XYZ file of C-alpha atoms in Angstrom:
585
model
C 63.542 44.225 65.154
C 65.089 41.261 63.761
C 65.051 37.869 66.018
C 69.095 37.345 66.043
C 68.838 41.371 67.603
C 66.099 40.368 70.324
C 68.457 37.185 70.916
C 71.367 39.447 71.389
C 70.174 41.844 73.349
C 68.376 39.361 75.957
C 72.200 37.381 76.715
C 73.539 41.285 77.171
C 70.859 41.398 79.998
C 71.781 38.003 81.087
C 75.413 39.394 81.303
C 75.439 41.718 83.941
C 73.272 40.288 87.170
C 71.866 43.305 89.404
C 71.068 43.217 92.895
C 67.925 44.903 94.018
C 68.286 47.725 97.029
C 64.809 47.716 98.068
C 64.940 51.514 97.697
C 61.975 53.156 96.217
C 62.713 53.901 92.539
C 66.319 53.363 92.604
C 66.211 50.014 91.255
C 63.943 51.340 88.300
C 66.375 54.234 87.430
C 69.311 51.957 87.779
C 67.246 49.095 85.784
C 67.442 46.303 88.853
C 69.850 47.435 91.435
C 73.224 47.754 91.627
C 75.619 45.458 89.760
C 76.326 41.785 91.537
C 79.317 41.174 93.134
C 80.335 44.296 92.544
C 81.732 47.425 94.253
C 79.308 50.654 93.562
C 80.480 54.479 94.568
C 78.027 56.318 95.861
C 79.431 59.867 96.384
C 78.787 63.503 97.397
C 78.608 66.386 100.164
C 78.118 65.989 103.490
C 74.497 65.771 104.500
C 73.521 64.350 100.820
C 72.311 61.204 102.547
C 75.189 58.981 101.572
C 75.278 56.785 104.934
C 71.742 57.117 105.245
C 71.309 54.972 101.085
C 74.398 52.681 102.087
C 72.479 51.793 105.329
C 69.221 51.259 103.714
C 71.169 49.408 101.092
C 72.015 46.668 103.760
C 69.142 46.603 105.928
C 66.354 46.009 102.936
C 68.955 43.042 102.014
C 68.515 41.336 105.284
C 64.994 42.302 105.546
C 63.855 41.798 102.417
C 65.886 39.930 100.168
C 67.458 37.472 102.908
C 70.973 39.135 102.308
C 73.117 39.194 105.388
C 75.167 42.618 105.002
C 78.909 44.176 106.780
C 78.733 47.613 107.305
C 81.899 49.150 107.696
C 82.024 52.497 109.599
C 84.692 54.420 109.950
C 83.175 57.556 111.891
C 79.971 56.425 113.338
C 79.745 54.182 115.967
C 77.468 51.169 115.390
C 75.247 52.755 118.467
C 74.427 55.891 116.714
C 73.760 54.860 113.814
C 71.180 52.552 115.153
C 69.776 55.739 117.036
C 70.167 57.186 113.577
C 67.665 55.045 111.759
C 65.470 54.172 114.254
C 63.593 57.589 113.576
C 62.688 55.284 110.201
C 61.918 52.776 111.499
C 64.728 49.876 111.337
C 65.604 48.209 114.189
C 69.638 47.288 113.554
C 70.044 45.877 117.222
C 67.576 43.585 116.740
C 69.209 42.855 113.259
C 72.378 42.277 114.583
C 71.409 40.311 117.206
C 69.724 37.577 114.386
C 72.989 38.067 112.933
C 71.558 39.378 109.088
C 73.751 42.446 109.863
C 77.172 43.459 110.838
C 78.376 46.699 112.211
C 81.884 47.050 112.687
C 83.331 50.617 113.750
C 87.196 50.787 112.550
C 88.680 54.138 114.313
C 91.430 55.061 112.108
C 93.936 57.976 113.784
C 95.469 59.890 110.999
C 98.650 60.693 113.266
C 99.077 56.791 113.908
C 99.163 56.587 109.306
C 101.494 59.709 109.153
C 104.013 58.015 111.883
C 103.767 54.733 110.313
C 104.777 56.069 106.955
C 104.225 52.804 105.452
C 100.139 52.271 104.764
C 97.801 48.911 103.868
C 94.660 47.278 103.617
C 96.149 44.060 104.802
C 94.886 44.317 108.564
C 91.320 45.900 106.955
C 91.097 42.935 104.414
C 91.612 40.511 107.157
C 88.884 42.128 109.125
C 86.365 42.664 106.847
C 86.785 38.908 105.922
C 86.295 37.450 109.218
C 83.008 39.545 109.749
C 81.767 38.538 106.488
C 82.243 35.179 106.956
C 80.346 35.394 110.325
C 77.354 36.348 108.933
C 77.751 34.849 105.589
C 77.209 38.375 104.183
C 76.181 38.809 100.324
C 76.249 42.919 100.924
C 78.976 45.202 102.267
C 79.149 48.582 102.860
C 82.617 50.535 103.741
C 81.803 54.301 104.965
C 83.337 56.578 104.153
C 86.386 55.587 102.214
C 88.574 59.171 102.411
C 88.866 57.909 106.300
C 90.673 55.303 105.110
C 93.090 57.376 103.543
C 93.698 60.207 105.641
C 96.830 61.873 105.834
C 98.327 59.673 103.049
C 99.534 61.831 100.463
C 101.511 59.362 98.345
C 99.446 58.892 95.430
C 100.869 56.019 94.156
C 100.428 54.262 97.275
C 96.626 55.547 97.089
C 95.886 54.655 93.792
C 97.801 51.057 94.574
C 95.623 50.891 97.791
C 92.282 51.983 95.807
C 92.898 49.438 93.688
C 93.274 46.830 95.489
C 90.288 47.397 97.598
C 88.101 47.420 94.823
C 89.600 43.986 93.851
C 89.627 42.703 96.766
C 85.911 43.200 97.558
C 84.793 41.314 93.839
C 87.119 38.755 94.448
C 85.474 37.893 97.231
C 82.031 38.063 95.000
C 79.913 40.926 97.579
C 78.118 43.542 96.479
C 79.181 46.419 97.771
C 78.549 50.221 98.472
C 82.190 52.396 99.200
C 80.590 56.005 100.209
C 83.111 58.724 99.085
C 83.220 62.643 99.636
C 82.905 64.761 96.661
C 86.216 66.824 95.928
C 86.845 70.452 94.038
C 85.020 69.612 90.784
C 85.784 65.657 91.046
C 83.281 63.241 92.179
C 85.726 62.153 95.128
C 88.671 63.822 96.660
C 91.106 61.964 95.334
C 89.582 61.675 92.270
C 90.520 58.014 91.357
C 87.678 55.850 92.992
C 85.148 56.611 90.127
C 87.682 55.497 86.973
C 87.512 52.272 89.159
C 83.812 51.672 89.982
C 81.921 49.641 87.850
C 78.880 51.772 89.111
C 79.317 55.538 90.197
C 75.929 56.795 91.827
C 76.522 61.472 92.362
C 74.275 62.574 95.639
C 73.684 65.784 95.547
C 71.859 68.676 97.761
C 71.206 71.839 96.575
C 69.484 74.835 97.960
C 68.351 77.492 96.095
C 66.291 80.384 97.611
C 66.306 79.078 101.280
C 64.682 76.032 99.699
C 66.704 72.456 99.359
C 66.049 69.583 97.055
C 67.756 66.561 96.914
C 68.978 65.144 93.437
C 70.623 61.609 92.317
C 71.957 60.605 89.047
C 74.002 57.639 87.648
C 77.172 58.715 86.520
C 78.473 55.573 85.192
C 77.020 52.175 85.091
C 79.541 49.881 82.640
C 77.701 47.014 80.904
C 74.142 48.279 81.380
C 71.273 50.912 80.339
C 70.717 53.081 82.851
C 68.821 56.586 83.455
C 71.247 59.354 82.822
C 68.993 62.219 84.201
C 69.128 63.748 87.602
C 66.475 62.141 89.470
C 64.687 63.781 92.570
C 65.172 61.959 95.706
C 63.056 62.724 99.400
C 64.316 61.207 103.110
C 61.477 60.700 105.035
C 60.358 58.319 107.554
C 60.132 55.328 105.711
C 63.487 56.127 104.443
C 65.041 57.115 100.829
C 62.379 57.179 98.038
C 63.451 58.196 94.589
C 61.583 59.456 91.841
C 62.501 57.876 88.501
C 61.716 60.782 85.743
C 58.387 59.607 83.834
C 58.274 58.081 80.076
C 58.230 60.813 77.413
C 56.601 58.711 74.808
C 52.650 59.463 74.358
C 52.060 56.051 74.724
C 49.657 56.167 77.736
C 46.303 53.795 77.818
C 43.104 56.295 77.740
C 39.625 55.200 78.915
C 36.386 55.828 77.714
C 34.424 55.658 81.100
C 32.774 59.097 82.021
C 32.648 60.489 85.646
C 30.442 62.718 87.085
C 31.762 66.032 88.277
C 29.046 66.459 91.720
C 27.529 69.604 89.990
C 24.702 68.901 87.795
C 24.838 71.891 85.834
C 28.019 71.324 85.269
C 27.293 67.827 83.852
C 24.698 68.848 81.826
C 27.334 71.243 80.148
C 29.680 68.169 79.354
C 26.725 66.108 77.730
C 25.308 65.083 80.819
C 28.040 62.623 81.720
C 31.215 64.645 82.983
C 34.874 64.273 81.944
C 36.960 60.783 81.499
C 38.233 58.800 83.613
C 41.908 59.490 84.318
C 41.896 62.733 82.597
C 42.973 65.911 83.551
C 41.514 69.070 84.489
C 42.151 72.697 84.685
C 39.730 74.832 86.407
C 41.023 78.304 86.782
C 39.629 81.937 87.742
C 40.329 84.778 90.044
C 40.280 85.431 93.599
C 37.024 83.896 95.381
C 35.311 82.602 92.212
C 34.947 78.519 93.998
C 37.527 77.128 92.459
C 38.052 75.485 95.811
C 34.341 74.584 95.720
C 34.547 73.344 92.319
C 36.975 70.703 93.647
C 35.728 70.136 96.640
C 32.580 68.793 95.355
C 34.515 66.627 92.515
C 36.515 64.887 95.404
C 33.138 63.920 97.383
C 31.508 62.785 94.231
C 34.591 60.633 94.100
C 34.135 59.353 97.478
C 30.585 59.007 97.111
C 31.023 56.076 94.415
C 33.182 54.746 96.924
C 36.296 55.477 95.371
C 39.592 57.419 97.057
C 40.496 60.842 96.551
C 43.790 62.591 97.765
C 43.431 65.931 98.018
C 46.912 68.065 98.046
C 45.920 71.781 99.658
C 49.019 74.784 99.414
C 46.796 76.891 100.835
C 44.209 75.918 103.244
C 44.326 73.021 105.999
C 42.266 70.372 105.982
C 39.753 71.166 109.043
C 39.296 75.005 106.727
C 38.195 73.078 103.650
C 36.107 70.738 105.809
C 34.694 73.866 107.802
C 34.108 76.121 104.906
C 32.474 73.707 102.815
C 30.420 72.652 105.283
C 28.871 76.217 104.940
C 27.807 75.448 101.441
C 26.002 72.139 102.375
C 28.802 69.748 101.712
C 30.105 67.168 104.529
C 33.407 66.195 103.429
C 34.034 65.139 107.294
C 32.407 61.905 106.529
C 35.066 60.361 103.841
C 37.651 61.284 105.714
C 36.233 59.168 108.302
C 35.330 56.529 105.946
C 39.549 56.552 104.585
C 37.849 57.557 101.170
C 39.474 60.839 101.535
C 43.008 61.723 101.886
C 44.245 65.348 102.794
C 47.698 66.205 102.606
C 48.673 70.163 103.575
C 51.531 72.414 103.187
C 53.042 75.560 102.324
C 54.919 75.117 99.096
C 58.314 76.351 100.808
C 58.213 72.940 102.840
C 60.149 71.586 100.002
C 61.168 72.448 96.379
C 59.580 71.876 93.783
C 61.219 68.209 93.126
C 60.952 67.264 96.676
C 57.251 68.195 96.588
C 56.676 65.619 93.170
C 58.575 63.284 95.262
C 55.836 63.070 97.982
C 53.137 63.044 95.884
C 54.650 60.638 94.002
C 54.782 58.600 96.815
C 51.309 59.565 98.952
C 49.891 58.289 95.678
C 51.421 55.155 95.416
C 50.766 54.746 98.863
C 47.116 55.751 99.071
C 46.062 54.178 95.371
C 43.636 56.690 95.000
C 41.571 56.825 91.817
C 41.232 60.695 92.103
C 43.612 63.444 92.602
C 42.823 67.279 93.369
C 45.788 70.073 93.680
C 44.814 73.103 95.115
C 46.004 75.487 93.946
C 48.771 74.609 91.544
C 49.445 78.700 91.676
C 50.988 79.085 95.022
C 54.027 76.935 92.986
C 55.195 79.720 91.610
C 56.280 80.768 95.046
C 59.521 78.151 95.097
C 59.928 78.194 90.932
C 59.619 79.567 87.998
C 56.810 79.146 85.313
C 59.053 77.017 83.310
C 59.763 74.881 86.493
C 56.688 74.362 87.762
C 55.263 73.028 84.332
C 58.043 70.893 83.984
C 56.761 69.692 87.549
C 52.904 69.236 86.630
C 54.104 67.677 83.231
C 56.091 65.053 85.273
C 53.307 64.443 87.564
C 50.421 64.221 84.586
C 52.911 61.802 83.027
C 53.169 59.309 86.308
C 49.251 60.199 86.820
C 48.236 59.143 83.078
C 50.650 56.370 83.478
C 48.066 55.289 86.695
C 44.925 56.508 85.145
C 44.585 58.513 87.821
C 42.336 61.604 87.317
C 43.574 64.607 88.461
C 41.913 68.121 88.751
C 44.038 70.891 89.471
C 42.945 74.744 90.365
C 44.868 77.716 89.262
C 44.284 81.630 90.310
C 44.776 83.597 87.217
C 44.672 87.201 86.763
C 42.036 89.893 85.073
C 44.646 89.465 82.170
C 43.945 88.157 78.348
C 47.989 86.720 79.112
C 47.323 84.653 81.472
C 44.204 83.560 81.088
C 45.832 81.543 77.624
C 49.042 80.496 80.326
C 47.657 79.604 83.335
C 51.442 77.806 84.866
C 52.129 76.423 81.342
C 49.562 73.126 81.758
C 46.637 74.647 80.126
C 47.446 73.108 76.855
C 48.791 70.174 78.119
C 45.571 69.157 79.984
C 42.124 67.454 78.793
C 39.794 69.809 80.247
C 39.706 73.323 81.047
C 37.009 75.506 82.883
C 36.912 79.069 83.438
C 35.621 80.816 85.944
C 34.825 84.823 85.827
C 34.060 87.255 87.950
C 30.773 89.567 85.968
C 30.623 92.637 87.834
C 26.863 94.833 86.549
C 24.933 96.744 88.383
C 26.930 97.324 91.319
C 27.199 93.230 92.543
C 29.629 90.813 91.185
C 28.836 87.462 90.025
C 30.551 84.356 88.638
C 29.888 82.780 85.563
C 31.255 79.279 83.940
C 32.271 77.739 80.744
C 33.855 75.551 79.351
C 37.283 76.737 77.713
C 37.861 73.006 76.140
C 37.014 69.446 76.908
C 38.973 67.050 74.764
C 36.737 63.937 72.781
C 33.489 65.327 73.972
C 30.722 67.669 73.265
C 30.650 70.341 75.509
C 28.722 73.353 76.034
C 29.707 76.782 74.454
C 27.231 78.660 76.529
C 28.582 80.723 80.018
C 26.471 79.883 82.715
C 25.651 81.916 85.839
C 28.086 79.969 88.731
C 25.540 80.433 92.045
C 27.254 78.963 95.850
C 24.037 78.218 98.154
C 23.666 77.041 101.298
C 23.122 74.300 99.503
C 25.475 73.349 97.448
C 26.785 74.772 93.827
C 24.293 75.263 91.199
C 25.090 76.411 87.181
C 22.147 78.684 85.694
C 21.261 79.933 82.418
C 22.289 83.719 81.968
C 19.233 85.822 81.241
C 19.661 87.432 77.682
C 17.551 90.585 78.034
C 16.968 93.528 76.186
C 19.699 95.362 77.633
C 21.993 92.460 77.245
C 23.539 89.472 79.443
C 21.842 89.803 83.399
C 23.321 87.822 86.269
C 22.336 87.903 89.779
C 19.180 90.652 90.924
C 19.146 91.876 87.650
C 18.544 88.011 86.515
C 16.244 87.798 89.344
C 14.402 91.008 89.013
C 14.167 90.317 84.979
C 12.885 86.837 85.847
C 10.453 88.386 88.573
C 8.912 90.672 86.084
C 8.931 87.564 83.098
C 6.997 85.682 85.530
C 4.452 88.265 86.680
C 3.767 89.191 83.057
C 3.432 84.881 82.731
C 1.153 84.918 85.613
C -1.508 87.664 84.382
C -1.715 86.488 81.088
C -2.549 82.954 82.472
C -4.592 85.067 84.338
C -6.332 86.667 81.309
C -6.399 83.488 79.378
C -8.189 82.115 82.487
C -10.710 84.429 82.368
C -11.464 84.244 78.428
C -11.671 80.710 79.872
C -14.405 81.413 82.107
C -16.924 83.833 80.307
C -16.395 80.904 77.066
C -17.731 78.645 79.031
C -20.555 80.663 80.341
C -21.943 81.684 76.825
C -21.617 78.121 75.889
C -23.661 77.407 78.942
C -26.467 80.210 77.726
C -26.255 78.365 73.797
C -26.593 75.156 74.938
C -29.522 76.271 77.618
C -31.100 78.495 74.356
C -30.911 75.784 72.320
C -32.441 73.463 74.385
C -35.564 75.365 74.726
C -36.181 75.794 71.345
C -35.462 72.137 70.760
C -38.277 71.424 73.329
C -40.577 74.351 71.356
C -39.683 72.597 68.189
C -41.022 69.391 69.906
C -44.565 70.823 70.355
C -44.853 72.203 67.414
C -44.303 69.006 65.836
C -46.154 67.147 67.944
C -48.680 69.418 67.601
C -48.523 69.269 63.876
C -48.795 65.774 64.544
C -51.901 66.124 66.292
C -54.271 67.556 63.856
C -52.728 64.955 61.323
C -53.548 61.847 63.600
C -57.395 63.496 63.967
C -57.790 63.452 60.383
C -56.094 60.113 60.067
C -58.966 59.010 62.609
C -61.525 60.826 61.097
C -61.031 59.480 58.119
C -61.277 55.798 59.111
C -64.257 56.632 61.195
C -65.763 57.752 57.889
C -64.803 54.862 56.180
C -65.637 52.599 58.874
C -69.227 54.322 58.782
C -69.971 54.601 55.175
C -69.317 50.553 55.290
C -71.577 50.201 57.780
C -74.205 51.767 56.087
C -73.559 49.695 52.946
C -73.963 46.798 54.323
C -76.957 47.834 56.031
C -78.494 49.104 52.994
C -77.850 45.875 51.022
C -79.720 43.823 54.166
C -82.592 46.173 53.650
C -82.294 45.304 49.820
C -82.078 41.655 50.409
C -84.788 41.428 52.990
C -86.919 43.297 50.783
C -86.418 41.253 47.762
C -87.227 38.443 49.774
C -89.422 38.694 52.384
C -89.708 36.246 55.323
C -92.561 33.599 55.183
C -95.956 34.279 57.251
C -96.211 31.586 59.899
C -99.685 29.362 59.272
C -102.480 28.686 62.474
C -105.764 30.430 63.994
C -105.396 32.241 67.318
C -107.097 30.598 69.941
């Protein structure tokens, strides 16, 4: 985009000022509020919530944006509708009393117009003036306008009149709000106020099937983008919320972080580390497989990392999840308690389809929960189509992906190939789906698990035996025998025998062990002994070799004895000793 087409485009915003209605979502679909100084139509049947959006209009100005407002009635008193809206919680007395809102009742007799025969705004211009100059209002709100007009059939005095209202009220630079019935395939009855309006806002409340929704769309909006689609709208008892339709483009931020899923089988399935963080996930399966179970146990390990988890039941009520899974050794009691869990119940026909988006939408912008579990998404189909309901989910995986919220949703799907592959239309359109089967052999049924995708991980191709304890969930390795795939006794008796047969030939091998060690004991003793025989023999051999050793010197010893004696015998013979000389006495 060129930078002389960014330029342009930023003074067209700076063109057209907006002023913000505090209502939840309108100001996003309308792209800031409703155009400044302005008058805006707001139109449709009765009961659409017309009064209800004008009044809101006015009362978040004063309360919230520090707008005084004039609201104009001209069939409720200002009495009831302050007994109207204090079911949501706005207090107009009290407003009126600080003087940041006006309510002025005009009672207009349509006898007293069709005897006048001559009809103005004059005497309503000069009222409306003096109470917005009381208050020094910056909002006004005239309700509803066809009052104003009743019984006058001259349309060119109507149109003239119309006119001149509309004039009137951005001449004197307020915002305003003129509330108009819709007509026989107009948007008003007298089909001129919306060529008129800068802004033209359709309410509309439909029932189909016993079961209502409530819809708004911008039909006109001159000088400004706007949202053009019909946009889902709820009236609660915090007021109006609306429910602007999610971005389409694929644009969303995606994380990396893994999250365990509470059941370590099933972990160990998805590489050990679970699925991502604000992904979504499918887990589907018939009638009493734990799909329930399965989420269950994702929404405590949620809570257990000390993270929030709103879980949305169509079918049971909170205090039967927290009953029946305390059966199976999980206390879900304590989050609650904690405010780490969240539990919202209801039959699906409480609303329609839209108007049960709408309050998610808005429990989870509320709650800011990091985790999201629908259970089950099935029980939809009761209030839509298949088409519908996907079109639902898709909206709400849009606005979840948008919050990196991860969401797990449960499905009930039939013994059928079908709709196994189009489980409500969101199979494809989610990151992870697992499966859950019933395996009926040998007269007991058992579940088994696996993993139908995972998106950017490895994952297990293997089905796993699904086993519910007392104590929790557990994922086990089928038994591949000789007569095939065994689950349940048949596992366990197969596993029984495998282990005997393990335990008697440790049992042999012990043995072998044993008598080894024994004939090593009789070797090594044998040995021994003739070690110690060898030992006397040698040192007997020794012996007689020591005695002739001895001998031998003895000999030599001997025979050198004699020679020596023999040569002193030689010697002394050889030469004699001398006689001594004398006479004896």
């Amino acid at each position: 985009m060129s930078k002389s087409r960014e330029n342009k485009q930023a003074v067209i915003r700076q063109t057209l000022p907006k002023t913000p209605t505090g209502i939840i979502g309108l100001d996003q679909v309308t792209g800031g509020g409703l155009p400044t100084g302005r008058p805006t139509l707001v139109c449709g049947e009765a009961g659409c919530g017309k009064t209800l959006l004008s009044l809101e209009f006015i009362i978040r100005g004063a309360t919230e944006f520090n707008e005084p407002g004039v609201f104009m009635a001209f069939e409720e008193k200002a009495d009831e509708l302050a007994q109207n809206v204090a079911s949501l919680g706005f207090d107009l007395n009290k407003l009126q009393k600080e003087k940041k809102i006006r309510v002025d009742h005009v009672h207009i007799e349509r006898i007293e117009i069709e005897e006048t025969g001559e009809y103005d705004l004059d005497g309503l211009f000069i009222r409306l003036e003096h109470a917005i100059n009381s208050i020094g209002a910056k909002r006004v709100v005239l309700d509803t306008i066809e009052n104003l007009f009743a019984g006058l059939n001259n349309q060119r005095i109507l149109r003239a009149e119309l006119v001149r209202l509309f004039h009137w009220l951005k001449d004197k630079g307020v915002t305003a709000i003129v509330t108009g019935e819709r007509g026989q395939g107009k948007f008003t009855r007298q089909g001129l106020e919306e060529y008129i309006s800068d802004c033209v806002i359709l309410l509309d409340h439909r029932v189909i099937d016993q079961i209502s929704t409530r819809r708004l769309r911008i039909v006109k909006y001159r000088g400004t983008l706007h949202g053009t689609n019909e946009y889902p709208f709820l009236i609660d008892e915090e007021g109006i919320s609306v429910l602007p339709v999610t971005s389409l483009h694929l644009s969303k931020d995606v994380q990396t972080e893994r999250m365990p899923t509470g059941i370590h089988g099933l972990d160990q399935m998805l590489g050990g580390k679970g699925f991502f963080k604000g992904s979504s996930i499918l887990v589907s399966g018939t009638a009493g497989t734990g799909k329930t179970s399965i989420a269950a146990y994702f929404a405590a390990e949620t809570c257990k990392r000390g993270e929030r988890c709103i879980y949305f039941s169509f079918e049971e009520s909170p205090k039967q999840i927290i009953r029946n899974m305390r059966s199976i050794g999980l206390d879900l009691q304590q989050y609650l308690d904690k405010g780490l869990l969240n539990f919202h119940a209801s039959r699906p026909t409480l609303y329609g389809l839209e108007m049960h988006l709408v309050a998610m939408h808005k429990h989870i912008r509320k709650f800011k929960p990091s985790c999201v579990v629908l259970d089950p998404i099935t029980n939809l189909i009761t209030i839509g189509s298949v088409g519908d309901v996907k079109s639902m989910l898709v909206r709400l995986l849009d606005f979840l992906m948008e919050e990196q919220i991860t969401v797990m949703f449960t499905a009930l799907s039939l013994n059928t190939i079908v709709n196994e592959q189009t489980d409500e239309g969101v199979s494809s359109l989610v990151d992870a789906w697992l499966l859950v089967r019933d395996i009926e052999f040998n007269g007991e049924r058992n579940r088994g698990m696996y993993v139908m995708k995972s998106r950017g991980m490895k994952h297990s191709n293997q089905v796993r035996e699904f086993i519910i304890t007392d104590n929790g969930l557990n994922l086990v390795d089928v038994y591949l025998g000789p007569e095939g795939v065994l689950t349940g006794s048949a596992r366990e008796a197969e596993q029984l025998k495998e282990n005997t047969g393990k335990a008697l030939h440790n049992y042999a091998l012990d043995r072998k062990d044993r008598e080894i060690l024994r004939k090593r004991k009789v070797l090594e003793s044998k040995i021994s002994s003739l070690q110690t025989e060898f030992e006397s023999v040698e040192e007997e051999l020794n012996k007689v070799y020591l005695e002739e050793e001895l001998r031998k010197d003895i000999m030599e010893k001997t025979r050198q004895e004699m020679i020596k004696m023999r040569r002193e015998a030689e010697a002394e013979k050889e030469n004699p000793p001398a006689k001594k000389s004398g006479k004896k006495k």
